[in-house]
């Protein structure tokens, strides 16, 4: 694993074109490995915020997350925010809602030999753009590690919705500090053209 991390870091250093904010496999893999080598962000890093706003949806998020816009036509309004094995996804692939998407994912991986899944089940409750919503939650096991995924549906100005999917590789059975900070920051500042979360 250490050799893999070092190789990925070297590859990223000498291939700066993959450091741009584009969704390529090479970029995602290399950055994830580099983040794992650096370790989990500390309290000071998690305290710094960045702002995302594309007109339909806006929120603050921990600045340590790397923002990536989709670079193809599969989801032209799709964005990923990631660090290491944690990711936040905003998008609408195939116009699916979060419950349908995560349910399909769990069904696909359920009872697998190398990949397994639990759920769907109710997740946390949050106010999303003025309305209380219960997230859809699943857990996915890959190579012995469990990740928890929770999804909300964010209304947009054109009457459609976009999924907001949090994906965290758990520390034991607990969410990581990065996930905890991202949930609080994003859900606490979320604004959308179709409505707004109430002020704190």
mmCIF file of C-alpha atoms in Angstrom:
data_model
loop_
_atom_site.group_PDB
_atom_site.id
_atom_site.type_symbol
_atom_site.label_atom_id
_atom_site.label_comp_id
_atom_site.label_asym_id
_atom_site.label_seq_id
_atom_site.Cartn_x
_atom_site.Cartn_y
_atom_site.Cartn_z
ATOM 1 C CA UNK A 1 0.000 0.000 0.000
ATOM 2 C CA UNK A 2 2.796 2.447 0.885
ATOM 3 C CA UNK A 3 4.471 1.779 -2.460
ATOM 4 C CA UNK A 4 1.164 2.412 -4.224
ATOM 5 C CA UNK A 5 0.691 5.695 -2.370
ATOM 6 C CA UNK A 6 4.191 6.859 -3.203
ATOM 7 C CA UNK A 7 3.807 5.886 -6.855
ATOM 8 C CA UNK A 8 0.512 7.771 -7.125
ATOM 9 C CA UNK A 9 2.037 10.863 -5.491
ATOM 10 C CA UNK A 10 5.031 10.778 -7.853
ATOM 11 C CA UNK A 11 2.715 10.351 -10.856
ATOM 12 C CA UNK A 12 0.625 13.358 -9.813
ATOM 13 C CA UNK A 13 3.718 15.500 -9.248
ATOM 14 C CA UNK A 14 5.113 14.810 -12.730
ATOM 15 C CA UNK A 15 1.757 14.922 -14.538
ATOM 16 C CA UNK A 16 0.381 18.345 -13.512
ATOM 17 C CA UNK A 17 -2.322 18.216 -16.199
ATOM 18 C CA UNK A 18 -4.159 15.786 -13.909
ATOM 19 C CA UNK A 19 -4.145 18.327 -11.087
ATOM 20 C CA UNK A 20 -6.827 20.374 -12.808
ATOM 21 C CA UNK A 21 -10.393 20.158 -11.559
ATOM 22 C CA UNK A 22 -11.641 17.614 -14.084
ATOM 23 C CA UNK A 23 -13.270 14.258 -13.480
ATOM 24 C CA UNK A 24 -10.769 11.817 -14.936
ATOM 25 C CA UNK A 25 -10.011 8.426 -13.418
ATOM 26 C CA UNK A 26 -6.314 9.215 -13.273
ATOM 27 C CA UNK A 27 -6.896 12.485 -11.456
ATOM 28 C CA UNK A 28 -9.356 11.007 -8.960
ATOM 29 C CA UNK A 29 -7.132 8.021 -8.184
ATOM 30 C CA UNK A 30 -3.921 10.004 -7.881
ATOM 31 C CA UNK A 31 -5.440 12.664 -5.640
ATOM 32 C CA UNK A 32 -7.099 10.052 -3.411
ATOM 33 C CA UNK A 33 -3.812 8.229 -2.945
ATOM 34 C CA UNK A 34 -1.962 11.488 -2.302
ATOM 35 C CA UNK A 35 -4.563 12.481 0.321
ATOM 36 C CA UNK A 36 -4.236 9.097 2.027
ATOM 37 C CA UNK A 37 -0.494 9.639 2.207
ATOM 38 C CA UNK A 38 -0.958 13.094 3.772
ATOM 39 C CA UNK A 39 -3.457 11.760 6.309
ATOM 40 C CA UNK A 40 -6.786 13.061 7.593
ATOM 41 C CA UNK A 41 -7.156 16.852 7.707
ATOM 42 C CA UNK A 42 -6.760 18.408 11.136
ATOM 43 C CA UNK A 43 -9.008 20.792 13.029
ATOM 44 C CA UNK A 44 -7.520 23.933 11.467
ATOM 45 C CA UNK A 45 -7.901 22.594 7.933
ATOM 46 C CA UNK A 46 -11.504 21.537 8.577
ATOM 47 C CA UNK A 47 -12.358 24.990 9.939
ATOM 48 C CA UNK A 48 -11.618 26.720 6.618
ATOM 49 C CA UNK A 49 -14.589 27.062 4.249
ATOM 50 C CA UNK A 50 -15.102 27.452 0.523
ATOM 51 C CA UNK A 51 -18.311 28.442 -1.276
ATOM 52 C CA UNK A 52 -20.075 26.613 -4.095
ATOM 53 C CA UNK A 53 -22.783 28.420 -6.076
ATOM 54 C CA UNK A 54 -23.971 27.483 -9.576
ATOM 55 C CA UNK A 55 -27.169 29.531 -9.526
ATOM 56 C CA UNK A 56 -29.484 26.640 -8.654
ATOM 57 C CA UNK A 57 -27.707 25.359 -5.551
ATOM 58 C CA UNK A 58 -25.284 27.029 -3.139
ATOM 59 C CA UNK A 59 -23.537 25.907 0.040
ATOM 60 C CA UNK A 60 -20.351 26.214 2.061
ATOM 61 C CA UNK A 61 -18.059 23.216 2.424
ATOM 62 C CA UNK A 62 -14.691 22.470 4.065
ATOM 63 C CA UNK A 63 -12.054 24.033 1.818
ATOM 64 C CA UNK A 64 -9.917 20.902 2.029
ATOM 65 C CA UNK A 65 -12.373 19.177 -0.342
ATOM 66 C CA UNK A 66 -11.338 19.257 -3.996
ATOM 67 C CA UNK A 67 -14.131 20.464 -6.339
ATOM 68 C CA UNK A 68 -14.466 18.746 -9.722
ATOM 69 C CA UNK A 69 -16.961 19.564 -12.467
ATOM 70 C CA UNK A 70 -18.140 16.804 -14.803
ATOM 71 C CA UNK A 71 -16.146 16.849 -18.021
ATOM 72 C CA UNK A 72 -18.640 14.945 -20.188
ATOM 73 C CA UNK A 73 -22.311 15.021 -21.112
ATOM 74 C CA UNK A 74 -23.538 12.252 -18.775
ATOM 75 C CA UNK A 75 -24.403 14.747 -16.043
ATOM 76 C CA UNK A 76 -23.724 18.307 -17.235
ATOM 77 C CA UNK A 77 -24.672 19.794 -13.859
ATOM 78 C CA UNK A 78 -22.665 17.274 -11.852
ATOM 79 C CA UNK A 79 -20.000 18.172 -9.295
ATOM 80 C CA UNK A 80 -17.810 16.129 -6.950
ATOM 81 C CA UNK A 81 -16.076 17.360 -3.798
ATOM 82 C CA UNK A 82 -13.532 14.907 -2.429
ATOM 83 C CA UNK A 83 -10.610 14.279 -0.152
ATOM 84 C CA UNK A 84 -9.103 10.821 0.211
ATOM 85 C CA UNK A 85 -11.882 8.255 0.492
ATOM 86 C CA UNK A 86 -14.586 10.830 1.311
ATOM 87 C CA UNK A 87 -16.723 12.395 -1.410
ATOM 88 C CA UNK A 88 -19.731 14.644 -1.774
ATOM 89 C CA UNK A 89 -21.656 14.347 -5.033
ATOM 90 C CA UNK A 90 -24.125 16.870 -6.460
ATOM 91 C CA UNK A 91 -25.805 15.680 -9.631
ATOM 92 C CA UNK A 92 -28.738 14.126 -11.441
ATOM 93 C CA UNK A 93 -27.586 11.082 -13.427
ATOM 94 C CA UNK A 94 -30.484 9.819 -15.516
ATOM 95 C CA UNK A 95 -32.834 12.111 -13.582
ATOM 96 C CA UNK A 96 -32.923 9.639 -10.693
ATOM 97 C CA UNK A 97 -33.743 10.765 -7.173
ATOM 98 C CA UNK A 98 -31.478 9.878 -4.254
ATOM 99 C CA UNK A 99 -33.662 7.081 -2.923
ATOM 100 C CA UNK A 100 -33.919 5.346 -6.301
ATOM 101 C CA UNK A 101 -30.217 5.744 -7.048
ATOM 102 C CA UNK A 102 -29.019 4.412 -3.692
ATOM 103 C CA UNK A 103 -31.585 1.588 -3.702
ATOM 104 C CA UNK A 104 -30.359 0.458 -7.130
ATOM 105 C CA UNK A 105 -26.777 0.621 -5.908
ATOM 106 C CA UNK A 106 -27.560 -1.472 -2.827
ATOM 107 C CA UNK A 107 -29.487 -4.047 -4.880
ATOM 108 C CA UNK A 108 -26.609 -4.334 -7.332
ATOM 109 C CA UNK A 109 -24.009 -5.052 -4.653
ATOM 110 C CA UNK A 110 -26.115 -7.009 -2.148
ATOM 111 C CA UNK A 111 -24.807 -10.498 -1.302
ATOM 112 C CA UNK A 112 -21.682 -10.045 -3.389
ATOM 113 C CA UNK A 113 -18.503 -11.988 -2.700
ATOM 114 C CA UNK A 114 -16.124 -9.015 -2.904
ATOM 115 C CA UNK A 115 -18.616 -6.141 -2.608
ATOM 116 C CA UNK A 116 -21.623 -6.171 -0.294
ATOM 117 C CA UNK A 117 -24.298 -3.657 0.681
ATOM 118 C CA UNK A 118 -26.844 -2.982 3.415
ATOM 119 C CA UNK A 119 -30.015 -0.933 3.038
ATOM 120 C CA UNK A 120 -31.645 1.210 1.947
ATOM 121 C CA UNK A 121 -32.642 2.546 5.355
ATOM 122 C CA UNK A 122 -33.618 5.951 6.793
ATOM 123 C CA UNK A 123 -30.661 8.263 7.377
ATOM 124 C CA UNK A 124 -30.360 11.558 9.201
ATOM 125 C CA UNK A 125 -33.057 14.234 9.103
ATOM 126 C CA UNK A 126 -32.239 17.711 7.801
ATOM 127 C CA UNK A 127 -33.998 20.821 6.542
ATOM 128 C CA UNK A 128 -33.277 20.953 2.808
ATOM 129 C CA UNK A 129 -34.260 24.227 1.173
ATOM 130 C CA UNK A 130 -37.089 24.915 3.618
ATOM 131 C CA UNK A 131 -38.493 21.387 3.932
ATOM 132 C CA UNK A 132 -37.625 18.661 6.404
ATOM 133 C CA UNK A 133 -36.249 15.599 4.654
ATOM 134 C CA UNK A 134 -35.047 12.180 5.805
ATOM 135 C CA UNK A 135 -31.989 10.993 3.901
ATOM 136 C CA UNK A 136 -31.785 7.597 2.239
ATOM 137 C CA UNK A 137 -28.839 5.646 3.652
ATOM 138 C CA UNK A 138 -26.938 2.567 2.496
ATOM 139 C CA UNK A 139 -23.647 0.960 3.512
ATOM 140 C CA UNK A 140 -21.293 -0.596 0.974
ATOM 141 C CA UNK A 141 -18.379 -2.921 1.789
ATOM 142 C CA UNK A 142 -15.404 -3.018 -0.565
ATOM 143 C CA UNK A 143 -12.190 -4.905 0.214
ATOM 144 C CA UNK A 144 -13.208 -5.234 3.855
ATOM 145 C CA UNK A 145 -13.936 -1.528 4.436
ATOM 146 C CA UNK A 146 -17.443 -0.150 4.913
ATOM 147 C CA UNK A 147 -18.584 3.153 3.417
ATOM 148 C CA UNK A 148 -21.781 4.902 4.452
ATOM 149 C CA UNK A 149 -23.695 6.770 1.754
ATOM 150 C CA UNK A 150 -26.557 9.167 2.521
ATOM 151 C CA UNK A 151 -28.546 11.041 -0.104
ATOM 152 C CA UNK A 152 -30.893 14.025 -0.137
ATOM 153 C CA UNK A 153 -32.896 15.522 -3.009
ATOM 154 C CA UNK A 154 -32.304 19.222 -3.658
ATOM 155 C CA UNK A 155 -35.063 21.057 -5.595
ATOM 156 C CA UNK A 156 -33.990 23.240 -8.512
ATOM 157 C CA UNK A 157 -35.528 26.270 -10.155
ATOM 158 C CA UNK A 158 -36.806 24.286 -13.153
ATOM 159 C CA UNK A 159 -38.962 22.029 -10.982
ATOM 160 C CA UNK A 160 -36.502 19.119 -11.066
ATOM 161 C CA UNK A 161 -34.225 17.783 -8.318
ATOM 162 C CA UNK A 162 -30.528 17.051 -7.947
ATOM 163 C CA UNK A 163 -29.065 14.439 -5.633
ATOM 164 C CA UNK A 164 -26.720 15.415 -2.833
ATOM 165 C CA UNK A 165 -24.825 12.226 -1.905
ATOM 166 C CA UNK A 166 -22.382 12.025 1.014
ATOM 167 C CA UNK A 167 -20.005 9.034 0.798
ATOM 168 C CA UNK A 168 -17.746 8.356 3.780
ATOM 169 C CA UNK A 169 -15.404 5.429 4.411
ATOM 170 C CA UNK A 170 -16.195 4.888 8.070
ATOM 171 C CA UNK A 171 -13.601 4.798 10.842
ATOM 172 C CA UNK A 172 -14.768 1.571 12.447
ATOM 173 C CA UNK A 173 -18.523 2.108 12.632
ATOM 174 C CA UNK A 174 -18.263 5.884 13.089
ATOM 175 C CA UNK A 175 -18.244 8.663 10.510
ATOM 176 C CA UNK A 176 -14.952 10.485 10.029
ATOM 177 C CA UNK A 177 -14.285 14.020 11.267
ATOM 178 C CA UNK A 178 -14.229 15.185 7.655
ATOM 179 C CA UNK A 179 -17.677 13.723 7.043
ATOM 180 C CA UNK A 180 -19.004 15.256 10.268
ATOM 181 C CA UNK A 181 -17.682 18.687 9.297
ATOM 182 C CA UNK A 182 -19.030 18.412 5.740
ATOM 183 C CA UNK A 183 -22.522 17.383 6.817
ATOM 184 C CA UNK A 184 -22.699 20.291 9.258
ATOM 185 C CA UNK A 185 -21.271 22.899 6.869
ATOM 186 C CA UNK A 186 -23.221 21.894 3.751
ATOM 187 C CA UNK A 187 -26.600 21.203 5.337
ATOM 188 C CA UNK A 188 -26.295 24.262 7.581
ATOM 189 C CA UNK A 189 -25.708 26.680 4.675
ATOM 190 C CA UNK A 190 -27.611 25.028 1.825
ATOM 191 C CA UNK A 191 -29.568 27.435 -0.380
ATOM 192 C CA UNK A 192 -31.395 26.716 -3.613
ATOM 193 C CA UNK A 193 -33.377 28.615 -6.233
ATOM 194 C CA UNK A 194 -36.528 26.709 -5.285
ATOM 195 C CA UNK A 195 -36.294 27.641 -1.587
ATOM 196 C CA UNK A 196 -33.902 28.207 1.292
ATOM 197 C CA UNK A 197 -33.049 26.565 4.550
ATOM 198 C CA UNK A 198 -34.003 28.776 7.509
ATOM 199 C CA UNK A 199 -31.317 30.841 9.124
ATOM 200 C CA UNK A 200 -29.580 29.337 12.162
#
